[in-house]
mmCIF file of C-alpha atoms in Angstrom:
data_model
loop_
_atom_site.group_PDB
_atom_site.id
_atom_site.type_symbol
_atom_site.label_atom_id
_atom_site.label_comp_id
_atom_site.label_asym_id
_atom_site.label_seq_id
_atom_site.Cartn_x
_atom_site.Cartn_y
_atom_site.Cartn_z
ATOM 1 C CA MET A 1 0.000 0.000 0.000
ATOM 2 C CA PHE A 2 1.278 3.464 -0.874
ATOM 3 C CA THR A 3 0.020 6.988 -1.267
ATOM 4 C CA PRO A 4 1.894 9.292 -3.632
ATOM 5 C CA ARG A 5 2.553 12.783 -2.289
ATOM 6 C CA LEU A 6 2.630 15.348 -5.079
ATOM 7 C CA THR A 7 1.603 18.955 -4.703
ATOM 8 C CA ALA A 8 -0.585 20.579 -7.329
ATOM 9 C CA PRO A 9 2.331 22.373 -9.060
ATOM 10 C CA ALA A 10 4.429 19.211 -8.986
ATOM 11 C CA LEU A 11 1.612 17.133 -10.427
ATOM 12 C CA SER A 12 1.010 19.657 -13.188
ATOM 13 C CA LEU A 13 4.693 19.700 -13.991
ATOM 14 C CA CYS A 14 4.720 15.928 -14.088
ATOM 15 C CA PHE A 15 2.192 15.904 -16.900
ATOM 16 C CA PHE A 16 4.560 18.011 -18.980
ATOM 17 C CA LEU A 17 7.799 16.327 -18.039
ATOM 18 C CA LEU A 18 6.837 13.104 -19.738
ATOM 19 C CA ASP A 19 10.096 11.304 -19.169
ATOM 20 C CA LEU A 20 9.857 11.840 -15.409
ATOM 21 C CA CYS A 21 6.601 9.949 -15.267
ATOM 22 C CA GLY A 22 7.433 7.508 -18.038
ATOM 23 C CA ILE A 23 4.815 8.997 -20.334
ATOM 24 C CA ILE A 24 5.668 9.028 -24.009
ATOM 25 C CA LEU A 25 2.514 10.698 -25.200
ATOM 26 C CA LEU A 26 -0.517 12.315 -23.640
ATOM 27 C CA HIS A 27 -3.159 13.986 -25.767
ATOM 28 C CA ALA A 28 -6.870 14.207 -26.398
ATOM 29 C CA ASN A 29 -8.335 12.938 -29.656
ATOM 30 C CA GLY A 30 -11.264 14.371 -31.560
ATOM 31 C CA SER A 31 -13.869 12.782 -29.278
ATOM 32 C CA GLY A 32 -12.443 14.414 -26.137
ATOM 33 C CA ASP A 33 -11.090 11.115 -24.791
ATOM 34 C CA VAL A 34 -7.519 11.098 -23.493
ATOM 35 C CA ARG A 35 -4.814 8.732 -24.702
ATOM 36 C CA VAL A 36 -1.821 7.959 -22.474
ATOM 37 C CA VAL A 37 1.157 6.055 -23.857
ATOM 38 C CA VAL A 38 3.884 4.794 -21.547
ATOM 39 C CA LYS A 39 6.869 2.519 -21.734
ATOM 40 C CA GLU A 40 6.488 -0.892 -20.159
ATOM 41 C CA GLY A 41 7.818 -0.927 -16.602
ATOM 42 C CA SER A 42 7.286 2.792 -16.033
ATOM 43 C CA ASP A 43 4.466 4.482 -14.098
ATOM 44 C CA ALA A 44 1.337 5.844 -15.766
ATOM 45 C CA ILE A 45 -0.793 8.708 -14.493
ATOM 46 C CA LEU A 46 -4.397 8.541 -15.677
ATOM 47 C CA PRO A 47 -5.886 12.057 -15.422
ATOM 48 C CA CYS A 48 -9.372 12.752 -14.077
ATOM 49 C CA SER A 49 -10.299 16.222 -12.794
ATOM 50 C CA LEU A 50 -13.529 18.157 -12.437
ATOM 51 C CA SER A 51 -13.516 21.336 -14.489
ATOM 52 C CA ASN A 52 -14.913 23.396 -11.603
ATOM 53 C CA LYS A 53 -12.229 22.066 -9.226
ATOM 54 C CA GLU A 54 -14.911 21.030 -6.729
ATOM 55 C CA ASN A 55 -13.594 19.303 -3.606
ATOM 56 C CA VAL A 56 -14.137 15.535 -3.998
ATOM 57 C CA GLU A 57 -12.809 14.371 -0.597
ATOM 58 C CA SER A 58 -16.378 13.551 0.446
ATOM 59 C CA LYS A 59 -17.442 12.280 -2.982
ATOM 60 C CA VAL A 60 -17.518 8.891 -4.674
ATOM 61 C CA PHE A 61 -15.503 8.085 -7.767
ATOM 62 C CA ASP A 62 -14.877 4.760 -9.416
ATOM 63 C CA TRP A 63 -12.111 3.726 -11.832
ATOM 64 C CA LYS A 64 -12.755 0.739 -14.100
ATOM 65 C CA LYS A 65 -10.972 -0.916 -17.017
ATOM 66 C CA ASP A 66 -12.617 -2.352 -20.133
ATOM 67 C CA GLY A 67 -16.055 -2.161 -18.540
ATOM 68 C CA PRO A 68 -16.484 -4.112 -15.286
ATOM 69 C CA LYS A 69 -12.884 -4.604 -14.111
ATOM 70 C CA GLU A 70 -12.430 -2.695 -10.821
ATOM 71 C CA ILE A 71 -9.217 -0.652 -10.685
ATOM 72 C CA PHE A 72 -9.738 1.869 -7.901
ATOM 73 C CA PHE A 73 -12.827 2.778 -5.888
ATOM 74 C CA TYR A 74 -13.024 5.771 -3.538
ATOM 75 C CA ASP A 75 -15.947 6.494 -1.207
ATOM 76 C CA ARG A 76 -15.428 9.392 1.214
ATOM 77 C CA GLY A 77 -11.987 8.191 2.268
ATOM 78 C CA SER A 78 -12.515 4.468 1.935
ATOM 79 C CA ASN A 79 -10.562 2.856 -0.933
ATOM 80 C CA TYR A 80 -8.878 -0.360 -1.990
ATOM 81 C CA ASN A 81 -5.601 0.641 -0.334
ATOM 82 C CA ASN A 82 -7.042 0.832 3.187
ATOM 83 C CA GLY A 83 -8.891 -2.455 3.345
ATOM 84 C CA ARG A 84 -11.846 -2.057 0.978
ATOM 85 C CA PRO A 85 -12.413 -5.340 -0.980
ATOM 86 C CA GLY A 86 -13.248 -5.745 -4.667
ATOM 87 C CA GLN A 87 -10.152 -4.637 -6.561
ATOM 88 C CA ASP A 88 -9.099 -6.749 -9.563
ATOM 89 C CA HIS A 89 -6.110 -8.917 -8.634
ATOM 90 C CA GLN A 90 -4.137 -7.644 -11.667
ATOM 91 C CA PHE A 91 -3.860 -4.203 -10.019
ATOM 92 C CA LYS A 92 -3.442 -5.077 -6.345
ATOM 93 C CA GLY A 93 -0.716 -2.989 -4.732
ATOM 94 C CA ARG A 94 -0.029 -1.025 -7.932
ATOM 95 C CA VAL A 95 -2.709 1.697 -7.997
ATOM 96 C CA ALA A 96 -3.118 4.781 -5.846
ATOM 97 C CA HIS A 97 -4.761 8.195 -5.915
ATOM 98 C CA PHE A 98 -3.372 11.618 -4.954
ATOM 99 C CA GLN A 99 -4.907 12.329 -1.550
ATOM 100 C CA ASP A 100 -3.702 15.921 -1.363
ATOM 101 C CA GLU A 101 -5.219 16.691 -4.778
ATOM 102 C CA LEU A 102 -8.788 15.667 -3.946
ATOM 103 C CA LYS A 103 -9.645 19.101 -2.555
ATOM 104 C CA TYR A 104 -8.863 20.538 -6.014
ATOM 105 C CA GLY A 105 -11.259 18.162 -7.752
ATOM 106 C CA ASN A 106 -8.426 15.912 -8.962
ATOM 107 C CA ALA A 107 -9.280 12.200 -8.877
ATOM 108 C CA SER A 108 -6.339 11.067 -11.012
ATOM 109 C CA ILE A 109 -4.645 7.752 -10.259
ATOM 110 C CA ILE A 110 -1.166 6.359 -10.825
ATOM 111 C CA ILE A 111 -0.433 2.790 -11.947
ATOM 112 C CA ARG A 112 3.020 1.592 -10.929
ATOM 113 C CA ASN A 113 5.286 -0.711 -12.945
ATOM 114 C CA THR A 114 2.964 -0.917 -15.955
ATOM 115 C CA LYS A 115 2.637 -4.047 -18.054
ATOM 116 C CA VAL A 116 1.537 -4.462 -21.655
ATOM 117 C CA THR A 117 -1.597 -6.190 -20.344
ATOM 118 C CA ASP A 118 -2.547 -2.932 -18.575
ATOM 119 C CA SER A 119 -3.335 -1.426 -21.974
ATOM 120 C CA GLY A 120 -7.022 -0.745 -22.486
ATOM 121 C CA ASP A 121 -9.938 1.619 -21.945
ATOM 122 C CA TYR A 122 -10.367 3.178 -18.502
ATOM 123 C CA THR A 123 -13.243 5.208 -17.087
ATOM 124 C CA CYS A 124 -13.319 7.595 -14.151
ATOM 125 C CA ASP A 125 -16.920 7.839 -12.964
ATOM 126 C CA PHE A 126 -18.552 10.248 -10.507
ATOM 127 C CA PRO A 127 -21.881 8.416 -10.158
ATOM 128 C CA ARG A 128 -23.481 10.719 -7.570
ATOM 129 C CA LEU A 129 -22.662 14.065 -9.126
ATOM 130 C CA GLN A 130 -25.453 16.011 -10.772
ATOM 131 C CA PRO A 131 -25.108 15.735 -13.646
ATOM 132 C CA ARG A 132 -23.144 12.511 -13.561
ATOM 133 C CA GLN A 133 -19.652 12.820 -15.049
ATOM 134 C CA ILE A 134 -17.618 10.070 -16.701
ATOM 135 C CA PHE A 135 -14.112 10.551 -18.108
ATOM 136 C CA HIS A 136 -12.569 8.180 -20.682
ATOM 137 C CA ILE A 137 -8.853 7.401 -20.861
ATOM 138 C CA HIS A 138 -7.152 5.013 -23.259
ATOM 139 C CA LEU A 139 -3.901 3.606 -21.867
ATOM 140 C CA ILE A 140 -1.254 2.106 -24.148
ATOM 141 C CA VAL A 141 1.732 0.337 -22.607
ATOM 142 C CA VAL A 142 4.470 -0.509 -25.094
ATOM 143 C CA ASP A 143 7.942 -1.989 -25.028
ATOM 144 C CA PHE A 144 10.867 -0.492 -26.956
ATOM 145 C CA ALA A 145 10.694 -2.754 -30.005
ATOM 146 C CA PHE A 146 8.706 -1.981 -33.127
ATOM 147 C CA LYS A 147 6.294 -4.799 -33.903
ATOM 148 C CA ASP A 148 2.771 -5.615 -35.026
ATOM 149 C CA ARG A 149 0.535 -4.381 -32.188
ATOM 150 C CA ARG A 150 -2.886 -4.756 -33.807
ATOM 151 C CA ALA A 151 -3.949 -7.313 -31.224
ATOM 152 C CA GLU A 152 -3.045 -5.128 -28.256
ATOM 153 C CA ILE A 153 -3.637 -1.539 -29.368
ATOM 154 C CA ARG A 154 -6.822 -0.126 -30.799
ATOM 155 C CA GLY A 155 -6.205 2.046 -33.846
ATOM 156 C CA ALA A 156 -2.955 0.377 -34.883
ATOM 157 C CA ALA A 157 -2.595 0.485 -38.661
ATOM 158 C CA GLN A 158 -3.751 -2.575 -40.584
ATOM 159 C CA LYS A 159 -1.605 -4.396 -43.142
ATOM 160 C CA PRO A 160 -0.883 -2.218 -46.175
ATOM 161 C CA SER A 161 -2.514 -3.147 -49.471
ATOM 162 C CA VAL A 162 0.064 -3.399 -52.270
ATOM 163 C CA SER A 163 -0.319 -3.887 -56.021
ATOM 164 C CA ALA A 164 1.578 -3.534 -59.293
ATOM 165 C CA LEU A 165 -0.124 -0.960 -61.494
ATOM 166 C CA GLY A 166 1.809 -1.997 -64.610
ATOM 167 C CA GLN A 167 4.848 -1.210 -66.706
ATOM 168 C CA THR A 168 6.192 2.288 -67.348
ATOM 169 C CA ALA A 169 9.082 3.544 -69.446
ATOM 170 C CA ASP A 170 11.282 3.324 -66.334
ATOM 171 C CA GLY A 171 10.185 -0.029 -64.865
ATOM 172 C CA ALA A 172 7.275 -1.407 -62.838
ATOM 173 C CA LEU A 173 4.958 0.967 -60.966
ATOM 174 C CA LEU A 174 4.007 -0.251 -57.468
ATOM 175 C CA GLN A 175 1.284 1.169 -55.229
ATOM 176 C CA CYS A 176 0.829 0.925 -51.454
ATOM 177 C CA GLU A 177 -2.318 1.913 -49.547
ATOM 178 C CA VAL A 178 -2.727 2.201 -45.768
ATOM 179 C CA LEU A 179 -6.373 2.607 -44.802
ATOM 180 C CA GLY A 180 -8.052 3.786 -41.598
ATOM 181 C CA ALA A 181 -5.131 4.314 -39.189
ATOM 182 C CA SER A 182 -6.204 6.251 -36.083
ATOM 183 C CA SER A 183 -2.870 8.064 -35.794
ATOM 184 C CA LYS A 184 -0.947 9.144 -38.887
ATOM 185 C CA PRO A 185 1.685 6.549 -39.817
ATOM 186 C CA THR A 186 4.781 7.020 -41.942
ATOM 187 C CA VAL A 187 4.605 4.860 -45.067
ATOM 188 C CA GLU A 188 7.610 3.909 -47.177
ATOM 189 C CA TRP A 189 8.795 1.362 -49.750
ATOM 190 C CA GLN A 190 11.871 -0.788 -49.067
ATOM 191 C CA ASP A 191 13.821 -3.346 -51.061
ATOM 192 C CA SER A 192 14.780 -6.791 -49.746
ATOM 193 C CA ALA A 193 17.863 -5.323 -48.054
ATOM 194 C CA GLY A 194 15.749 -2.834 -46.102
ATOM 195 C CA ASN A 195 16.867 0.193 -48.100
ATOM 196 C CA LYS A 196 14.294 2.969 -48.430
ATOM 197 C CA LEU A 197 13.247 3.511 -52.042
ATOM 198 C CA PRO A 198 12.546 6.864 -53.677
ATOM 199 C CA ALA A 199 8.807 7.327 -54.084
ATOM 200 C CA GLU A 200 6.212 9.788 -55.246
ATOM 201 C CA GLU A 201 4.769 12.323 -52.811
ATOM 202 C CA PRO A 202 2.357 10.477 -50.453
ATOM 203 C CA GLN A 203 -1.330 11.135 -50.978
ATOM 204 C CA VAL A 204 -2.845 11.689 -47.513
ATOM 205 C CA SER A 205 -6.474 12.205 -46.527
ATOM 206 C CA GLU A 206 -8.245 12.208 -43.160
ATOM 207 C CA ARG A 207 -11.830 11.083 -42.648
ATOM 208 C CA GLY A 208 -13.562 10.642 -39.311
ATOM 209 C CA GLY A 209 -10.318 10.830 -37.366
ATOM 210 C CA SER A 210 -8.657 8.100 -39.481
ATOM 211 C CA PHE A 211 -5.856 8.504 -42.004
ATOM 212 C CA TYR A 212 -5.734 7.099 -45.547
ATOM 213 C CA ILE A 213 -2.334 7.136 -47.265
ATOM 214 C CA THR A 214 -1.202 6.084 -50.758
ATOM 215 C CA VAL A 215 2.460 5.901 -51.838
ATOM 216 C CA ASN A 216 3.704 4.889 -55.313
ATOM 217 C CA THR A 217 7.207 3.904 -56.395
ATOM 218 C CA THR A 218 8.868 2.623 -59.577
ATOM 219 C CA VAL A 219 11.274 -0.336 -59.433
ATOM 220 C CA LYS A 220 13.713 -1.459 -62.121
ATOM 221 C CA LYS A 221 14.914 -4.902 -61.101
ATOM 222 C CA THR A 222 13.654 -8.245 -59.895
ATOM 223 C CA ASP A 223 13.411 -8.259 -56.101
ATOM 224 C CA ARG A 224 11.161 -8.669 -53.086
ATOM 225 C CA TYR A 225 9.767 -5.272 -52.123
ATOM 226 C CA ARG A 226 7.830 -4.302 -49.020
ATOM 227 C CA CYS A 227 5.594 -1.423 -48.035
ATOM 228 C CA VAL A 228 6.131 -0.524 -44.367
ATOM 229 C CA ALA A 229 3.703 1.446 -42.180
ATOM 230 C CA THR A 230 5.100 2.761 -38.861
ATOM 231 C CA GLN A 231 3.348 4.486 -35.973
ATOM 232 C CA GLU A 232 6.184 5.829 -33.857
ATOM 233 C CA GLU A 233 4.186 6.815 -30.796
ATOM 234 C CA ILE A 234 2.853 3.312 -30.156
ATOM 235 C CA LYS A 235 5.874 1.402 -31.536
ATOM 236 C CA HIS A 236 3.693 -0.266 -34.132
ATOM 237 C CA GLN A 237 5.133 -1.429 -37.428
ATOM 238 C CA ILE A 238 3.567 -3.628 -40.072
ATOM 239 C CA TYR A 239 4.344 -4.403 -43.711
ATOM 240 C CA THR A 240 3.204 -6.270 -46.801
ATOM 241 C CA GLU A 241 5.563 -7.748 -49.393
ATOM 242 C CA ILE A 242 5.325 -8.070 -53.162
ATOM 243 C CA HIS A 243 7.639 -10.058 -55.458
ATOM 244 C CA VAL A 244 8.386 -8.351 -58.746
ATOM 245 C CA PHE A 245 10.082 -10.061 -61.710
ATOM 246 C CA ILE A 246 11.564 -7.809 -64.367
ATOM 247 C CA CYS A 247 13.573 -9.244 -67.277
ATOM 248 C CA GLU A 248 16.133 -6.812 -68.669
ATOM 249 C CA LYS A 249 17.093 -8.491 -71.997
ATOM 250 C CA LEU A 250 19.341 -7.597 -74.888
ATOM 251 C CA PHE A 251 17.648 -8.887 -78.020
ATOM 252 C CA GLU A 252 18.084 -8.589 -81.772
ATOM 253 C CA ASP A 253 15.586 -6.721 -83.861
ATOM 254 C CA THR A 254 15.597 -8.850 -87.016
ATOM 255 C CA CYS A 255 13.646 -6.315 -89.007
ATOM 256 C CA SER A 256 16.048 -3.387 -88.539
ATOM 257 C CA ARG A 257 19.133 -5.578 -87.999
ATOM 258 C CA GLY A 258 19.973 -3.455 -84.979
ATOM 259 C CA ASP A 259 20.320 -4.120 -81.263
ATOM 260 C CA VAL A 260 17.533 -2.903 -78.973
ATOM 261 C CA THR A 261 17.674 -2.911 -75.180
ATOM 262 C CA GLY A 262 14.436 -2.557 -73.221
ATOM 263 C CA TRP A 263 12.466 -3.427 -70.085
ATOM 264 C CA PHE A 264 10.288 -6.511 -70.081
ATOM 265 C CA PHE A 265 7.900 -6.753 -67.085
ATOM 266 C CA CYS A 266 7.542 -10.523 -66.654
ATOM 267 C CA GLY A 267 5.105 -10.549 -63.755
ATOM 268 C CA PHE A 268 4.578 -10.225 -60.027
ATOM 269 C CA SER A 269 3.010 -12.018 -57.099
ATOM 270 C CA LEU A 270 1.941 -11.122 -53.563
ATOM 271 C CA GLY A 271 3.372 -12.653 -50.420
ATOM 272 C CA ALA A 272 5.787 -15.581 -50.383
ATOM 273 C CA LEU A 273 6.055 -17.073 -53.867
ATOM 274 C CA PRO A 274 6.424 -20.899 -53.976
ATOM 275 C CA VAL A 275 9.481 -22.237 -55.758
ATOM 276 C CA ALA A 276 7.286 -24.135 -58.209
ATOM 277 C CA ALA A 277 5.514 -20.942 -59.146
ATOM 278 C CA VAL A 278 8.847 -19.224 -59.749
ATOM 279 C CA LEU A 279 9.935 -22.046 -62.044
ATOM 280 C CA VAL A 280 6.671 -21.925 -63.944
ATOM 281 C CA LEU A 281 7.048 -18.169 -64.341
ATOM 282 C CA LEU A 282 10.601 -18.500 -65.616
ATOM 283 C CA VAL A 283 9.611 -21.244 -68.052
ATOM 284 C CA ALA A 284 6.770 -19.064 -69.247
ATOM 285 C CA THR A 285 9.194 -16.192 -69.805
ATOM 286 C CA LYS A 286 11.561 -18.463 -71.738
ATOM 287 C CA PHE A 287 8.642 -19.724 -73.776
ATOM 288 C CA ILE A 288 7.782 -16.206 -74.779
ATOM 289 C CA THR A 289 11.391 -15.614 -75.833
ATOM 290 C CA VAL A 290 11.529 -18.883 -77.795
ATOM 291 C CA ARG A 291 8.330 -18.028 -79.603
ATOM 292 C CA CYS A 292 9.695 -14.612 -80.524
ATOM 293 C CA ASN A 293 12.876 -16.168 -81.955
ATOM 294 C CA LYS A 294 10.913 -18.871 -83.702
ATOM 295 C CA GLY A 295 8.657 -16.296 -85.262
ATOM 296 C CA ALA A 296 11.645 -14.328 -86.493
ATOM 297 C CA ALA A 297 13.159 -17.473 -88.036
ATOM 298 C CA GLU A 298 9.888 -18.364 -89.754
ATOM 299 C CA GLU A 299 9.673 -14.841 -91.104
ATOM 300 C CA ARG A 300 13.208 -15.101 -92.523
ATOM 301 C CA GLN A 301 12.346 -18.459 -94.130
ATOM 302 C CA VAL A 302 9.170 -17.107 -95.745
ATOM 303 C CA ASN A 303 10.985 -14.014 -96.978
ATOM 304 C CA GLY A 304 13.753 -16.206 -98.482
ATOM 305 C CA GLU A 305 11.265 -18.409 -100.328
ATOM 306 C CA ARG A 306 9.434 -15.334 -101.607
ATOM 307 C CA ASN A 307 12.718 -13.863 -102.870
ATOM 308 C CA ARG A 308 13.635 -17.099 -104.673
ATOM 309 C CA MET A 309 10.187 -17.263 -106.269
ATOM 310 C CA THR A 310 10.488 -13.666 -107.457
ATOM 311 C CA PHE A 311 13.946 -14.274 -108.846
ATOM 312 C CA SER A 312 12.820 -17.425 -110.660
ATOM 313 C CA THR A 313 9.810 -15.656 -112.132
ATOM 314 C CA LYS A 314 12.025 -12.862 -113.390
ATOM 315 C CA LEU A 315 14.269 -15.352 -115.120
ATOM 316 C CA GLU A 316 11.277 -16.973 -116.808
ATOM 317 C CA VAL A 317 10.089 -13.653 -118.138
ATOM 318 C CA GLU A 318 13.536 -12.833 -119.496
ATOM 319 C CA SER A 319 13.870 -16.220 -121.351
ATOM 320 C CA ASN A 320 12.984 -16.468 -125.094
ATOM 321 C CA PRO A 321 9.241 -17.044 -125.381
ATOM 322 C CA HIS A 322 9.554 -18.000 -129.096
ATOM 323 C CA ALA A 323 12.161 -20.726 -128.639
ATOM 324 C CA PRO A 324 11.045 -24.346 -129.192
ATOM 325 C CA PRO A 325 9.724 -26.035 -126.068
ATOM 326 C CA GLY A 326 12.459 -27.773 -124.127
ATOM 327 C CA SER A 327 15.263 -25.950 -126.001
ATOM 328 C CA PRO A 328 18.157 -24.419 -124.025
ATOM 329 C CA GLU A 329 16.942 -21.003 -125.109
ATOM 330 C CA GLN A 330 13.514 -21.650 -123.565
ATOM 331 C CA GLY A 331 14.961 -23.531 -120.613
ATOM 332 C CA ASN A 332 11.444 -24.183 -119.174
ATOM 333 C CA GLY A 333 12.128 -21.304 -116.880
ATOM 334 C CA TYR A 334 15.590 -22.607 -115.977
ATOM 335 C CA HIS A 335 18.639 -20.448 -116.620
ATOM 336 C CA LYS A 336 22.055 -21.955 -117.124
ATOM 337 C CA ASP A 337 23.621 -19.561 -114.622
ATOM 338 C CA LEU A 338 20.948 -20.105 -111.982
ATOM 339 C CA PRO A 339 22.767 -22.877 -110.031
ATOM 340 C CA GLU A 340 25.798 -20.642 -109.661
ATOM 341 C CA LEU A 341 23.620 -17.790 -108.431
ATOM 342 C CA LEU A 342 21.812 -20.004 -105.984
#
């Protein structure tokens, strides 16, 4: 059992000196609710004060978590720290109020040695005031590592949606969308080595207190790319990967007899691509190349036959049409020099 002793100026200062109290972030969102973010193992102060600063020493106020879970109950001096039963076992010995602040209408509490499981929605209720007043506080307890916190923190960004929009003159155009994040995340593209890629200016919109962000980038080589969304304040990070296959080939243009180098966007897939699928994709790419070469060869063969037919026809026209049939002069369309020419 403990009772923190902080004067009004000291308590006010504590709310601003966040590191002193272990608070990383404290702000109100659009609904008027308060969000408190602290590092795991530090202490968290959950604020609750009447606007008129009415003395609450002889009042009743009740702190609960996620609905029915009893955190701290005060009734005209009686509370869980001086023998009153009913407190949830998760918070026994870790929660206290500020006795000296009650006369200023301050019913805030402090939770010592916070745990990630302390994260949740808290209410501070004055059930007998007229009108009744209830304050809402959302506590987030995080460790130092960035990780996927969707299961533990409300409003953590969902997995980004990624897609390949198609081929451009410079490579393959990729798009990433992050939808409905409650606090604005940073969104960036990375290659398989974790290097940040240059990207277009993010398109950001806000609707109903949630952020919607789109970021496009152009890639020029085969690799595994990822779109990463990061919310610094709650140490939340999540990503989605896309595999892109781009064939940069040097091929011969048989029509112009020149060399042409260009981009060939072979394909893409989302998530982890099975080895079999990769092999099929590569075979398919080779098949396309083989067909192109085969088509060029067939075209050369047809053109050669057409040229020989034209040459033969010309020789027939130039032979003597009045010579006796079968004579050397007639030649039946066959010229004596033709074998040498062919």
